CSV table of C-alpha atoms in Angstrom, one decimal:
chain,number,residue,atom,x,y,z
E,700,MET,CA,21.5,-24.7,125.7
E,701,LEU,CA,18.9,-25.9,122.8
E,702,PRO,CA,20.3,-28.3,120.3
E,703,VAL,CA,20.6,-27.2,116.6
E,704,ASP,CA,18.3,-26.8,114.6
E,705,ASN,CA,19.4,-29.2,111.6
E,706,HIS,CA,16.3,-28.5,109.1
E,707,VAL,CA,15.5,-25.2,107.9
E,708,HIS,CA,14.0,-23.9,105.3
E,709,SER,CA,14.7,-19.9,103.6
E,710,GLN,CA,13.5,-18.1,100.5
E,711,TRP,CA,15.9,-20.1,98.5
E,712,SER,CA,13.2,-23.1,98.8
E,713,PHE,CA,10.7,-23.2,96.3
E,714,ASP,CA,7.6,-24.0,98.6
E,715,THR,CA,8.3,-21.2,101.1
E,716,ASP,CA,5.8,-18.8,99.2
E,717,GLY,CA,7.5,-15.8,99.6
E,718,GLN,CA,7.6,-16.1,103.3
E,719,GLY,CA,11.2,-17.8,103.8
E,720,SER,CA,13.5,-15.3,105.0
E,721,MET,CA,17.2,-16.4,105.7
E,722,ALA,CA,18.4,-13.0,107.7
E,723,ALA,CA,15.0,-13.1,109.7
E,724,THR,CA,15.3,-16.9,110.7
E,725,CYS,CA,18.9,-16.1,112.2
E,726,GLU,CA,17.3,-13.1,113.9
E,727,ARG,CA,14.8,-15.7,115.2
E,728,ALA,CA,17.4,-17.9,116.0
E,729,LEU,CA,19.6,-16.0,118.1
E,730,GLU,CA,16.4,-14.6,120.2
E,731,LEU,CA,15.9,-18.2,120.9
E,732,GLY,CA,19.6,-19.3,122.1
E,733,LEU,CA,20.2,-22.1,119.1
E,734,PRO,CA,23.6,-22.4,118.9
E,735,ALA,CA,23.3,-23.3,115.1
E,736,VAL,CA,20.7,-23.3,112.4
E,737,ALA,CA,21.2,-25.7,108.9
E,738,PHE,CA,19.6,-24.1,106.1
E,739,THR,CA,18.7,-27.5,104.3
E,740,GLU,CA,16.6,-26.3,101.3
E,741,HIS,CA,14.9,-28.7,99.1
E,742,VAL,CA,16.2,-30.2,96.1
E,743,GLU,CA,13.8,-32.0,94.0
E,744,TRP,CA,13.9,-32.7,90.3
E,745,THR,CA,11.5,-33.0,87.3
E,746,ASP,CA,14.0,-34.4,85.2
E,747,TRP,CA,16.9,-37.0,85.5
E,748,LEU,CA,20.5,-38.1,84.4
E,749,ALA,CA,21.3,-41.0,82.7
E,750,ASP,CA,22.8,-42.6,85.4
E,751,ASP,CA,19.9,-42.3,88.3
E,752,ALA,CA,18.1,-45.2,89.0
E,753,ILE,CA,14.7,-43.7,87.8
E,754,ALA,CA,15.8,-43.8,84.4
E,755,ALA,CA,15.7,-47.5,84.2
E,756,GLY,CA,12.0,-47.2,84.3
E,757,PRO,CA,10.6,-43.6,83.6
E,758,LEU,CA,8.0,-42.5,85.8
E,759,THR,CA,5.3,-39.5,85.0
E,760,LEU,CA,6.5,-36.8,87.6
E,761,ASP,CA,3.5,-34.8,88.2
E,762,TRP,CA,3.3,-34.6,91.8
E,763,TRP,CA,4.6,-31.3,93.1
E,764,GLU,CA,3.9,-28.1,90.5
E,765,LYS,CA,6.1,-26.1,92.4
E,766,ILE,CA,9.4,-27.7,92.0
E,767,ARG,CA,12.4,-25.4,90.8
E,768,PRO,CA,15.8,-25.9,90.9
E,769,LEU,CA,18.0,-24.2,93.8
E,770,ASP,CA,19.9,-21.8,92.9
E,771,VAL,CA,23.5,-22.8,94.7
E,772,THR,CA,25.2,-20.0,93.9
E,773,GLY,CA,22.8,-17.2,95.1
E,774,TYR,CA,22.0,-19.7,98.1
E,775,LEU,CA,25.6,-20.0,99.3
E,776,ALA,CA,26.1,-16.2,99.0
E,777,ASP,CA,23.2,-15.6,101.2
E,778,ILE,CA,24.9,-18.3,103.9
E,779,GLU,CA,28.1,-16.3,104.0
E,780,GLN,CA,26.6,-13.4,104.5
E,781,CYS,CA,24.6,-14.3,107.5
E,782,ARG,CA,27.6,-16.1,108.9
E,783,GLU,CA,29.1,-12.5,108.8
E,784,ARG,CA,26.4,-10.9,110.3
E,785,TYR,CA,24.8,-13.1,113.0
E,786,LYS,CA,27.6,-14.0,114.9
E,787,PRO,CA,27.7,-15.9,117.3
E,788,LEU,CA,25.3,-18.0,115.6
E,789,ARG,CA,26.6,-20.8,113.4
E,790,VAL,CA,25.3,-20.9,110.1
E,791,LEU,CA,25.3,-24.1,108.2
E,792,SER,CA,24.9,-25.0,105.0
E,793,GLY,CA,22.8,-27.7,103.6
E,794,VAL,CA,20.2,-29.4,101.4
E,795,GLU,CA,17.0,-31.6,101.5
E,796,ALA,CA,17.3,-34.5,99.1
E,797,GLY,CA,14.3,-35.9,98.0
E,798,GLU,CA,13.7,-39.3,96.8
E,799,PRO,CA,17.4,-39.9,96.8
E,800,HIS,CA,17.6,-43.6,96.0
E,801,LEU,CA,16.0,-42.4,92.7
E,802,PHE,CA,17.8,-39.4,91.5
E,803,GLY,CA,21.7,-40.1,93.0
E,804,ALA,CA,23.4,-39.3,90.1
E,805,SER,CA,21.8,-35.6,90.2
E,806,ILE,CA,22.2,-35.3,93.8
E,807,ALA,CA,26.2,-36.3,93.5
E,808,GLY,CA,26.3,-33.6,90.7
E,809,LEU,CA,24.7,-30.8,92.8
E,810,LEU,CA,26.6,-32.1,95.9
E,811,SER,CA,29.8,-31.6,93.9
E,812,THR,CA,28.9,-27.8,93.4
E,813,GLY,CA,29.6,-26.3,96.7
E,814,PRO,CA,30.4,-27.0,100.4
E,815,PHE,CA,27.2,-28.3,102.3
E,816,ASP,CA,27.6,-29.3,105.9
E,817,ARG,CA,24.4,-31.2,106.3
E,818,VAL,CA,22.4,-33.5,103.6
E,819,LEU,CA,19.2,-34.5,104.7
E,820,GLY,CA,17.6,-37.6,103.0
E,821,SER,CA,13.6,-37.5,102.4
E,822,LEU,CA,10.8,-39.1,100.9
E,823,HIS,CA,8.2,-37.0,99.8
E,824,ALA,CA,6.8,-38.8,96.8
E,825,LEU,CA,6.4,-43.0,95.9
E,826,PRO,CA,6.1,-44.9,92.5
E,827,HIS,CA,2.3,-45.8,92.1
E,828,LYS,CA,1.3,-47.1,89.0
E,829,ASP,CA,4.1,-45.5,86.4
E,830,HIS,CA,3.6,-42.1,88.4
E,831,LEU,CA,6.0,-40.6,91.0
E,832,VAL,CA,3.0,-39.2,93.5
E,833,GLY,CA,3.0,-37.3,96.7
E,834,ALA,CA,3.1,-39.9,99.5
E,835,GLU,CA,-0.3,-38.1,101.3
E,836,GLN,CA,-2.2,-38.5,97.7
E,837,LEU,CA,-2.0,-42.2,98.2
E,838,PHE,CA,-4.7,-42.2,101.4
E,839,TYR,CA,-6.9,-41.2,98.0
E,840,LEU,CA,-5.6,-43.7,95.1
E,841,LEU,CA,-5.0,-46.6,97.4
E,842,ASP,CA,-8.6,-48.6,98.3
E,843,ASP,CA,-6.7,-50.9,101.4
E,844,GLY,CA,-6.7,-48.3,104.0
E,845,GLU,CA,-4.9,-46.0,105.7
E,846,ASP,CA,-2.4,-48.7,107.2
E,847,GLU,CA,-1.5,-49.9,103.8
E,848,VAL,CA,-0.2,-46.2,103.2
E,849,MET,CA,2.0,-46.3,105.6
E,850,ARG,CA,3.3,-49.9,105.3
E,851,ARG,CA,3.7,-48.8,101.4
E,852,TYR,CA,5.9,-45.6,102.9
E,853,PHE,CA,8.0,-47.6,105.2
E,854,ALA,CA,8.7,-50.3,102.6
E,855,GLU,CA,10.5,-47.4,100.3
E,856,LEU,CA,11.9,-45.9,103.1
E,857,VAL,CA,14.2,-48.7,103.3
E,858,ARG,CA,14.7,-49.1,99.8
E,859,MET,CA,15.6,-45.5,99.7
E,860,ILE,CA,18.1,-46.1,102.8
E,861,GLU,CA,19.7,-49.1,100.7
E,862,GLY,CA,20.1,-47.3,97.5
E,863,PRO,CA,22.5,-45.0,95.8
E,864,GLY,CA,21.3,-41.5,97.2
E,865,GLN,CA,23.9,-39.7,99.3
E,866,PHE,CA,22.3,-38.3,102.5
E,867,GLU,CA,23.4,-38.4,106.0
E,868,VAL,CA,20.2,-37.7,108.2
E,869,LEU,CA,16.8,-39.1,107.7
E,870,ALA,CA,14.3,-36.4,107.4
E,871,HIS,CA,10.8,-37.2,108.9
E,872,LEU,CA,10.8,-40.7,109.4
E,873,ASP,CA,6.7,-40.9,109.0
E,874,TYR,CA,6.0,-38.2,106.9
E,875,PRO,CA,2.4,-39.2,105.9
E,876,ARG,CA,1.6,-39.2,109.6
E,877,ARG,CA,1.3,-35.3,108.9
E,878,TYR,CA,-1.9,-36.2,106.6
E,879,TRP,CA,-3.7,-39.2,108.7
E,880,PRO,CA,-7.1,-39.0,107.2
E,881,SER,CA,-8.6,-39.8,110.8
E,882,GLY,CA,-6.6,-36.9,112.4
E,883,PRO,CA,-2.8,-37.4,114.3
E,884,ALA,CA,-4.6,-38.4,117.4
E,885,ALA,CA,-5.8,-41.4,116.1
E,886,TYR,CA,-2.5,-42.4,114.6
E,887,ASP,CA,-1.2,-45.4,116.8
E,888,GLU,CA,3.1,-45.9,116.2
E,889,ALA,CA,2.6,-49.7,118.0
E,890,VAL,CA,0.3,-50.8,115.1
E,891,PHE,CA,3.6,-50.1,112.6
E,892,GLU,CA,6.3,-51.4,115.5
E,893,GLU,CA,7.3,-54.1,112.9
E,894,GLU,CA,7.7,-51.6,110.0
E,895,TYR,CA,9.3,-48.8,112.1
E,896,ARG,CA,11.9,-51.1,113.3
E,897,ALA,CA,12.7,-52.3,109.5
E,898,VAL,CA,13.3,-48.7,108.4
E,899,LEU,CA,15.6,-48.4,111.7
E,900,ARG,CA,17.4,-51.4,111.6
E,901,ALA,CA,18.4,-50.3,107.5
E,902,LEU,CA,19.2,-46.4,108.9
E,903,ALA,CA,21.3,-48.2,111.4
E,904,THR,CA,23.1,-50.5,109.5
E,905,SER,CA,24.1,-47.5,106.9
E,906,GLY,CA,25.3,-45.2,109.6
E,907,ARG,CA,23.3,-42.5,109.0
E,908,VAL,CA,21.3,-40.0,111.7
E,909,LEU,CA,17.8,-40.0,112.7
E,910,GLU,CA,15.9,-36.8,112.7
E,911,MET,CA,13.4,-35.8,115.3
E,912,ASN,CA,11.3,-33.6,113.4
E,913,THR,CA,9.1,-31.1,115.0
E,914,LYS,CA,7.1,-30.0,112.5
E,915,SER,CA,5.5,-33.8,112.4
E,916,PRO,CA,3.8,-35.1,115.4
E,917,LEU,CA,6.4,-35.8,117.4
E,918,ALA,CA,7.9,-39.3,117.6
E,919,SER,CA,7.3,-40.9,121.3
E,920,VAL,CA,9.6,-42.0,123.8
E,921,SER,CA,9.2,-45.8,122.5
E,922,LEU,CA,9.8,-44.9,118.8
E,923,LEU,CA,13.2,-43.5,119.9
E,924,ARG,CA,13.9,-46.3,121.8
E,925,TRP,CA,13.3,-48.6,119.1
E,926,TRP,CA,15.8,-46.5,117.4
E,927,ARG,CA,18.3,-47.5,120.2
E,928,GLU,CA,17.5,-51.0,120.2
E,929,GLU,CA,18.0,-51.3,116.7
E,930,GLY,CA,21.3,-50.0,116.8
E,931,GLY,CA,20.7,-46.4,116.2
E,932,ARG,CA,23.4,-44.1,117.8
E,933,ALA,CA,22.7,-40.4,116.6
E,934,VAL,CA,19.8,-38.2,116.8
E,935,SER,CA,19.3,-34.8,114.9
E,936,PHE,CA,17.0,-32.2,115.9
E,937,GLY,CA,14.8,-30.6,112.7
E,938,SER,CA,11.7,-28.1,112.9
E,939,ASP,CA,10.9,-27.8,109.1
E,940,ALA,CA,10.6,-24.3,109.5
E,941,HIS,CA,9.7,-22.7,106.3
E,942,ARG,CA,8.9,-19.8,108.1
E,943,PRO,CA,11.3,-18.0,110.4
E,944,TRP,CA,9.1,-17.9,113.6
E,945,LEU,CA,9.0,-21.8,113.6
E,946,VAL,CA,12.4,-21.9,113.9
E,947,GLY,CA,13.2,-24.1,116.8
E,948,GLY,CA,9.8,-25.2,117.5
E,949,ARG,CA,9.0,-27.5,120.3
E,950,PHE,CA,12.6,-28.0,120.6
E,951,ASP,CA,12.0,-28.1,124.6
E,952,LEU,CA,9.2,-31.1,124.1
E,953,ALA,CA,11.7,-32.9,121.5
E,954,VAL,CA,14.6,-32.6,123.8
E,955,ASP,CA,12.7,-34.3,126.7
E,956,ILE,CA,11.6,-37.2,124.5
E,957,VAL,CA,14.9,-37.5,123.3
E,958,GLU,CA,16.7,-37.5,126.7
E,959,ALA,CA,14.1,-39.9,127.9
E,960,ALA,CA,15.1,-42.6,125.2
E,961,GLY,CA,18.8,-42.2,126.3
E,962,PHE,CA,20.5,-39.8,123.8
E,963,ARG,CA,22.4,-37.0,125.1
E,964,ALA,CA,24.2,-33.5,123.8
E,965,GLY,CA,27.7,-34.0,122.7
E,966,GLU,CA,30.4,-31.7,124.3
E,967,ASP,CA,30.3,-29.8,121.1
E,968,PRO,CA,26.8,-28.1,120.8
E,969,LEU,CA,27.0,-28.3,117.0
E,970,ASP,CA,27.2,-32.1,117.2
E,971,PHE,CA,24.2,-34.6,117.1
E,972,TRP,CA,23.1,-36.3,120.3
E,973,LEU,CA,24.5,-39.5,121.0
E,974,ARG,CA,23.3,-42.7,123.0
């Protein structure tokens, strides 16, 4: 059996450009034989509360013009409709919270508005010269080369993990890798082993879960073994699908990698995979 897809977006995420559909995604998940899908809709902020860490040193937020608030009421109503309509598929609720260390109070407030089964933490944007900028933009803003972008990113990830934000699963561990200027094939995980291990060590210490993201270039068996060696105990699978036909994408390959690193499915199909 394929694992749960714990990272899926529907029409309720602001970046699906009218092509997201919770219903169509559920239909595709049933075709594939997925036991469950979690609709982890994007939550990003263009403003902040006084108790958010970002309020201590305000940054100009000009990195993603598409950002819109999540309509929690409408979203949760759709979740309930899909639960009734698409049995035996399990339909889980969730959010993908961006920069949770900067917007901890805002996230806590949103999570109090309804039941969310999965909460992902993501780092899409980093502080740079008093601006919060998209991680991929740093390839063009920094003069120190591609490697320095990744090192900046990993250092901020550690701060995010050790910060005040609430989340259970770390999404797309090496997000800027998707935009590697020399092409994905030129990216070498081994160059950043020390930085990866620092992030994975902090994540394991926090008791959180590492995502195997299949929209990004797939993590290697070696990287998943670093996770085990640093104390990591659980892996979540996520397609990061923004279109219905992409749900569960490359899960067959991802399962092979995760199993080769020593993680196995639990007795309950909804469980994270454990070492």
